mmCIF file with all atom_site columns, C-alpha atoms in Angstrom:
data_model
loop_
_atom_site.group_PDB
_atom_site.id
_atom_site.type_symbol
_atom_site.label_atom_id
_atom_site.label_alt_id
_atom_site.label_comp_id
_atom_site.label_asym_id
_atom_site.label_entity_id
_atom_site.label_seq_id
_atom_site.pdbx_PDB_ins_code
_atom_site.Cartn_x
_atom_site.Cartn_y
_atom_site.Cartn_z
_atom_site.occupancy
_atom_site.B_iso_or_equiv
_atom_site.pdbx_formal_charge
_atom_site.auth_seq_id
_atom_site.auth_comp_id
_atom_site.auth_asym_id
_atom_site.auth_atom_id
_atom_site.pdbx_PDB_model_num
ATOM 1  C CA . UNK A 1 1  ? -23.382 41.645 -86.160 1.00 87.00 ? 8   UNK A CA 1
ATOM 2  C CA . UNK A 1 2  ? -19.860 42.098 -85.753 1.00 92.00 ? 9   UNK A CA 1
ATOM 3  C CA . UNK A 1 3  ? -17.831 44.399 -88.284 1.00 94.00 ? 10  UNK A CA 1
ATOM 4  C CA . UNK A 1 4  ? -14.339 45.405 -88.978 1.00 94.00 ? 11  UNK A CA 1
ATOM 5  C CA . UNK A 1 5  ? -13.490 48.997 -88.149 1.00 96.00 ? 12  UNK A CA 1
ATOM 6  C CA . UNK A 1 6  ? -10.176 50.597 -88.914 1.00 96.00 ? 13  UNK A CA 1
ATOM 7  C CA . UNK A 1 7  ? -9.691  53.085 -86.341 1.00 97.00 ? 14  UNK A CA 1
ATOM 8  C CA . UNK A 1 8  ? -7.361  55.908 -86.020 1.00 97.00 ? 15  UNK A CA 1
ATOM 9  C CA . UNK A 1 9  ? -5.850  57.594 -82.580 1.00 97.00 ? 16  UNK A CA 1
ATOM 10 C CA . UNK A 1 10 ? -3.504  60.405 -82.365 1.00 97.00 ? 17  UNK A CA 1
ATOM 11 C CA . UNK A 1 11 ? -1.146  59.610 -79.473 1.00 96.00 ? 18  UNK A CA 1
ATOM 12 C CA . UNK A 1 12 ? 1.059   62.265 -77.922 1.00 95.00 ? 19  UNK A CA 1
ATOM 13 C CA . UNK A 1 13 ? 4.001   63.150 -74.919 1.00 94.00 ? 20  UNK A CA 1
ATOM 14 C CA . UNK A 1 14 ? 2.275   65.888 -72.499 1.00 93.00 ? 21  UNK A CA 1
ATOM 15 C CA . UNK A 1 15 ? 5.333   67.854 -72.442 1.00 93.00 ? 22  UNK A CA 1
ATOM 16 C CA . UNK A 1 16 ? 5.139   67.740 -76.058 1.00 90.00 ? 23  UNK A CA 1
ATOM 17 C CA . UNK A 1 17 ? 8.358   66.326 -76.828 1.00 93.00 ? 24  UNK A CA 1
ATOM 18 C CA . UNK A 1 18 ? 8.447   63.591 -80.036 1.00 91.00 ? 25  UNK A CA 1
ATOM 19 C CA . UNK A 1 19 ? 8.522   59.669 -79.124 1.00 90.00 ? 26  UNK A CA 1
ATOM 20 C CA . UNK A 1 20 ? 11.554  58.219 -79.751 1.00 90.00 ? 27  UNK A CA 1
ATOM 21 C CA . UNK A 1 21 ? 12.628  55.537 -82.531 1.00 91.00 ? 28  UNK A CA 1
ATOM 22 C CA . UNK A 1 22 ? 12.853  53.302 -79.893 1.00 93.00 ? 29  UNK A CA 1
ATOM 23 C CA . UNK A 1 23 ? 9.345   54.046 -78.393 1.00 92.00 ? 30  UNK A CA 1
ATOM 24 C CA . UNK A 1 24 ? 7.470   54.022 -81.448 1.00 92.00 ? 31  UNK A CA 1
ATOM 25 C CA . UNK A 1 25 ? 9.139   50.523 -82.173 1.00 92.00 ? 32  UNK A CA 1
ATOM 26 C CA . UNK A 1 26 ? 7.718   49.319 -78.739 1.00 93.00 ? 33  UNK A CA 1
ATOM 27 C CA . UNK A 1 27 ? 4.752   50.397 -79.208 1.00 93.00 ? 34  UNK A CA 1
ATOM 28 C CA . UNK A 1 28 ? 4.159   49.086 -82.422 1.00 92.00 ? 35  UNK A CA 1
ATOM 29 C CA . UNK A 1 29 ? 5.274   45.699 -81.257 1.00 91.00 ? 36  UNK A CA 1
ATOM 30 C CA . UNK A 1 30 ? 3.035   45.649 -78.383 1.00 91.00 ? 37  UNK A CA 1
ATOM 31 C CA . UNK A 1 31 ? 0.121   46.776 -80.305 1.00 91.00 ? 38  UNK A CA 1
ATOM 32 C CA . UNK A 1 32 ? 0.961   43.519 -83.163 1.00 88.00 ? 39  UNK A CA 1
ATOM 33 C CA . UNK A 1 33 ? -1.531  41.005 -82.095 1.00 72.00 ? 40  UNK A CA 1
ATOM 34 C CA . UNK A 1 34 ? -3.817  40.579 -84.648 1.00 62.00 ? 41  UNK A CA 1
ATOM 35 C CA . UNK A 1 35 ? -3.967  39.389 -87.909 1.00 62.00 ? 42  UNK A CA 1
ATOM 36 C CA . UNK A 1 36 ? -3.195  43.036 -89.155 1.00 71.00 ? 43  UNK A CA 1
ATOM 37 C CA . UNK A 1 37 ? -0.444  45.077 -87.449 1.00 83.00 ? 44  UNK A CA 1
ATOM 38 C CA . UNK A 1 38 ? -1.315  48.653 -86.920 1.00 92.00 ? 45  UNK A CA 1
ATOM 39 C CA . UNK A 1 39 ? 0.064   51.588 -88.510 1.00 92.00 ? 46  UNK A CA 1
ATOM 40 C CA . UNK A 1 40 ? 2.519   53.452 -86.191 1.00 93.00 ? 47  UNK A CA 1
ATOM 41 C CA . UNK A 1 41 ? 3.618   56.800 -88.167 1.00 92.00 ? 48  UNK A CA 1
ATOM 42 C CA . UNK A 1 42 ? 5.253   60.290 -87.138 1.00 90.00 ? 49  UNK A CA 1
ATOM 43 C CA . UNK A 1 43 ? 2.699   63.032 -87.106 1.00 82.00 ? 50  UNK A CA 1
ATOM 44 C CA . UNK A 1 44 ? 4.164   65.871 -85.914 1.00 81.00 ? 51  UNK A CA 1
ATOM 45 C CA . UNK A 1 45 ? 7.000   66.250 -83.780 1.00 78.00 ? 52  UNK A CA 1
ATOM 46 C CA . UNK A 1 46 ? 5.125   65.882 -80.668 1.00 81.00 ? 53  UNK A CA 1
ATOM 47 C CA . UNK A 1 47 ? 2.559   62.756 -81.950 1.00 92.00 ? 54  UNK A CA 1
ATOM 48 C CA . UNK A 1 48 ? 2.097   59.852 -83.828 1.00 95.00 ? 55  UNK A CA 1
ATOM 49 C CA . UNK A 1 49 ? -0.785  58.419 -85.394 1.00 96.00 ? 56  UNK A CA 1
ATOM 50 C CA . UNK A 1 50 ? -2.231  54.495 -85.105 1.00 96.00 ? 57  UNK A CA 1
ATOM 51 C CA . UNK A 1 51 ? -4.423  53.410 -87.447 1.00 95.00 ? 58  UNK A CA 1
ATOM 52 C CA . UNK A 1 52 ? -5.554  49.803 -85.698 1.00 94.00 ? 59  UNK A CA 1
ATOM 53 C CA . UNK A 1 53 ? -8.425  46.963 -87.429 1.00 93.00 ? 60  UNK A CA 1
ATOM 54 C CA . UNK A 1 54 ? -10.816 46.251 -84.657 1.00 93.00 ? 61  UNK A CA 1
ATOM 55 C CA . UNK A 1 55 ? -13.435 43.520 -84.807 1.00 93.00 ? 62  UNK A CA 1
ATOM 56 C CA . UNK A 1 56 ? -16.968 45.440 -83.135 1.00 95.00 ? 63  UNK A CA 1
ATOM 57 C CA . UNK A 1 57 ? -20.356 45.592 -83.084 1.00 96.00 ? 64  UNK A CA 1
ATOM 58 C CA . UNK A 1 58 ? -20.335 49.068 -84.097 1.00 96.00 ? 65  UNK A CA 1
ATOM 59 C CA . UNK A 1 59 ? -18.570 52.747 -84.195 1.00 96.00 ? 66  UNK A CA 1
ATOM 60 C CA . UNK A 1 60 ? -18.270 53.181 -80.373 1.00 96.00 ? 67  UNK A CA 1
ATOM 61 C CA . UNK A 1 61 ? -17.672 49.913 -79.412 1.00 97.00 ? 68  UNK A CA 1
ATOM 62 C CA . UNK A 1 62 ? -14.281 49.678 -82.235 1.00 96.00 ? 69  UNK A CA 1
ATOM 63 C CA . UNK A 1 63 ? -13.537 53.350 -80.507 1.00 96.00 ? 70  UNK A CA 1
ATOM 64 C CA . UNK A 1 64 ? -13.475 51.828 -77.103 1.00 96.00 ? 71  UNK A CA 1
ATOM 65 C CA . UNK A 1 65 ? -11.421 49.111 -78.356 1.00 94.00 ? 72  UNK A CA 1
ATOM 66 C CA . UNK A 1 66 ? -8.461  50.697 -79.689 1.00 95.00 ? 73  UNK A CA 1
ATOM 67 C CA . UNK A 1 67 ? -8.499  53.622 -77.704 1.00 95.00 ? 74  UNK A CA 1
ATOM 68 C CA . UNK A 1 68 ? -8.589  50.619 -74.513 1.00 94.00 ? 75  UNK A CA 1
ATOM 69 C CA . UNK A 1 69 ? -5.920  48.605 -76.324 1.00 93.00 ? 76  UNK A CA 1
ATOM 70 C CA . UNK A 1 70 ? -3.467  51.620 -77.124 1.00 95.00 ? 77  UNK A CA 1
ATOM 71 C CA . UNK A 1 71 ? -3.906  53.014 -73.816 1.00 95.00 ? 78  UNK A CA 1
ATOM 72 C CA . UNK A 1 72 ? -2.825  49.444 -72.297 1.00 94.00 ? 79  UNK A CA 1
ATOM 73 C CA . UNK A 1 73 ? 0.207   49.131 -74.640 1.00 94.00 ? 80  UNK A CA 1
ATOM 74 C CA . UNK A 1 74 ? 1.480   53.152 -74.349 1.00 95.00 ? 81  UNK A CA 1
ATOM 75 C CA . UNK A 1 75 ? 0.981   52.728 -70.196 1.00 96.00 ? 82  UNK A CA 1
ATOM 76 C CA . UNK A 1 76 ? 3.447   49.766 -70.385 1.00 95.00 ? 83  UNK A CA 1
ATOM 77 C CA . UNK A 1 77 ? 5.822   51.571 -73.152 1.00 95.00 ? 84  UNK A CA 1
ATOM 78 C CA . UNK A 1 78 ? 5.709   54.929 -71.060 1.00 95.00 ? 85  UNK A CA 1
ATOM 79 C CA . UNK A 1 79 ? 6.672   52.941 -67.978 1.00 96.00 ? 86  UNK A CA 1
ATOM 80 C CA . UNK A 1 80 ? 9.531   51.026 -69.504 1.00 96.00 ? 87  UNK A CA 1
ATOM 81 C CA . UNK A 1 81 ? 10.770  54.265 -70.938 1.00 94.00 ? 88  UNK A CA 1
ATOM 82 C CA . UNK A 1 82 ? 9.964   56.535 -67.646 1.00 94.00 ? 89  UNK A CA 1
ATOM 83 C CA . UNK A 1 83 ? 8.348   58.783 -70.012 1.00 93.00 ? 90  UNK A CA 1
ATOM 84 C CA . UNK A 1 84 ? 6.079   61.585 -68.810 1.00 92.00 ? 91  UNK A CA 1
ATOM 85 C CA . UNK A 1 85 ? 1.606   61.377 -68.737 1.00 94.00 ? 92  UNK A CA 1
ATOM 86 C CA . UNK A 1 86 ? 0.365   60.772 -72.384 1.00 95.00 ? 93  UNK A CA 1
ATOM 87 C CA . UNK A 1 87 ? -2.932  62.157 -74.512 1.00 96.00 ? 94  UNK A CA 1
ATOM 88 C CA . UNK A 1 88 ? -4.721  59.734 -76.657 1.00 97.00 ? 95  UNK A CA 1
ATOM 89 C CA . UNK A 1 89 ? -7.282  61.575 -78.738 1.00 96.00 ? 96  UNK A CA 1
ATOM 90 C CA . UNK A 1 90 ? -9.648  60.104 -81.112 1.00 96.00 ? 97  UNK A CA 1
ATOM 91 C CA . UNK A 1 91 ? -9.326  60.947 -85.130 1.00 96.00 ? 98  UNK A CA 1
ATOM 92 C CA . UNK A 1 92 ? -11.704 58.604 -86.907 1.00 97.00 ? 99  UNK A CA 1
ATOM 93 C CA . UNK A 1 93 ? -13.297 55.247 -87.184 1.00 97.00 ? 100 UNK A CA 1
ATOM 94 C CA . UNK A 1 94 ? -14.394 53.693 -90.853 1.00 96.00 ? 101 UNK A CA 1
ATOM 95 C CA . UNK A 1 95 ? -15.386 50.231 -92.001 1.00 95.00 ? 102 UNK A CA 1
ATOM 96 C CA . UNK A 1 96 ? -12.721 48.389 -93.046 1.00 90.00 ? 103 UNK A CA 1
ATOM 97 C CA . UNK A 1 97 ? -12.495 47.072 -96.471 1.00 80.00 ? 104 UNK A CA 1
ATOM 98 C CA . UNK A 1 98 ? -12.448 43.076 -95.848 1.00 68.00 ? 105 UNK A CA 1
ATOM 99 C CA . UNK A 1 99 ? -10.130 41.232 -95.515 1.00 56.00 ? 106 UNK A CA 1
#
């Protein structure tokens, strides 16, 4: 049966420098395709955090979504920007209250 998971990723610069204004406002319009547009916020200088809904079977399959559909949308933001290799790294995945 397919669920709705709200996943969060932690998404960081390898040089640890901070994404800019302007990169974290690509990103989040990349990533706004669904019917609920993630949450793109500041974590620390070097990161931010998306929280993305993800329709899935289960836990690893709403991982492998949003961790497949953030990498996709940074690789194209990172190009664009000629930024330098990025680190996504998993926080947590809940059911999502519905909708």
């Amino acid at each position: 049966m397919i669920s709705v998971w709200r996943v969060s990723l932690q998404l960081a610069r390898d040089d640890g420098s901070p994404l800019s204004d302007d990169g974290i406002g690509r990103l989040t319009e990349r990533l706004t395709n669904g019917p609920i547009p993630p949450d793109v916020t500041r974590r620390d200088p070097g990161a931010v955090l998306v929280e993305m809904t993800v329709d899935a079977r289960d836990e690893m399959a709403a991982r492998y979504a949003a961790e497949s559909t953030l990498r996709e949308a940074a690789n194209e933001v990172w190009a664009a920007l000629g930024l330098p290799p990025f680190t996504i790294a998993f926080v947590e995945v809940v059911p999502a209250p519905r909708r």
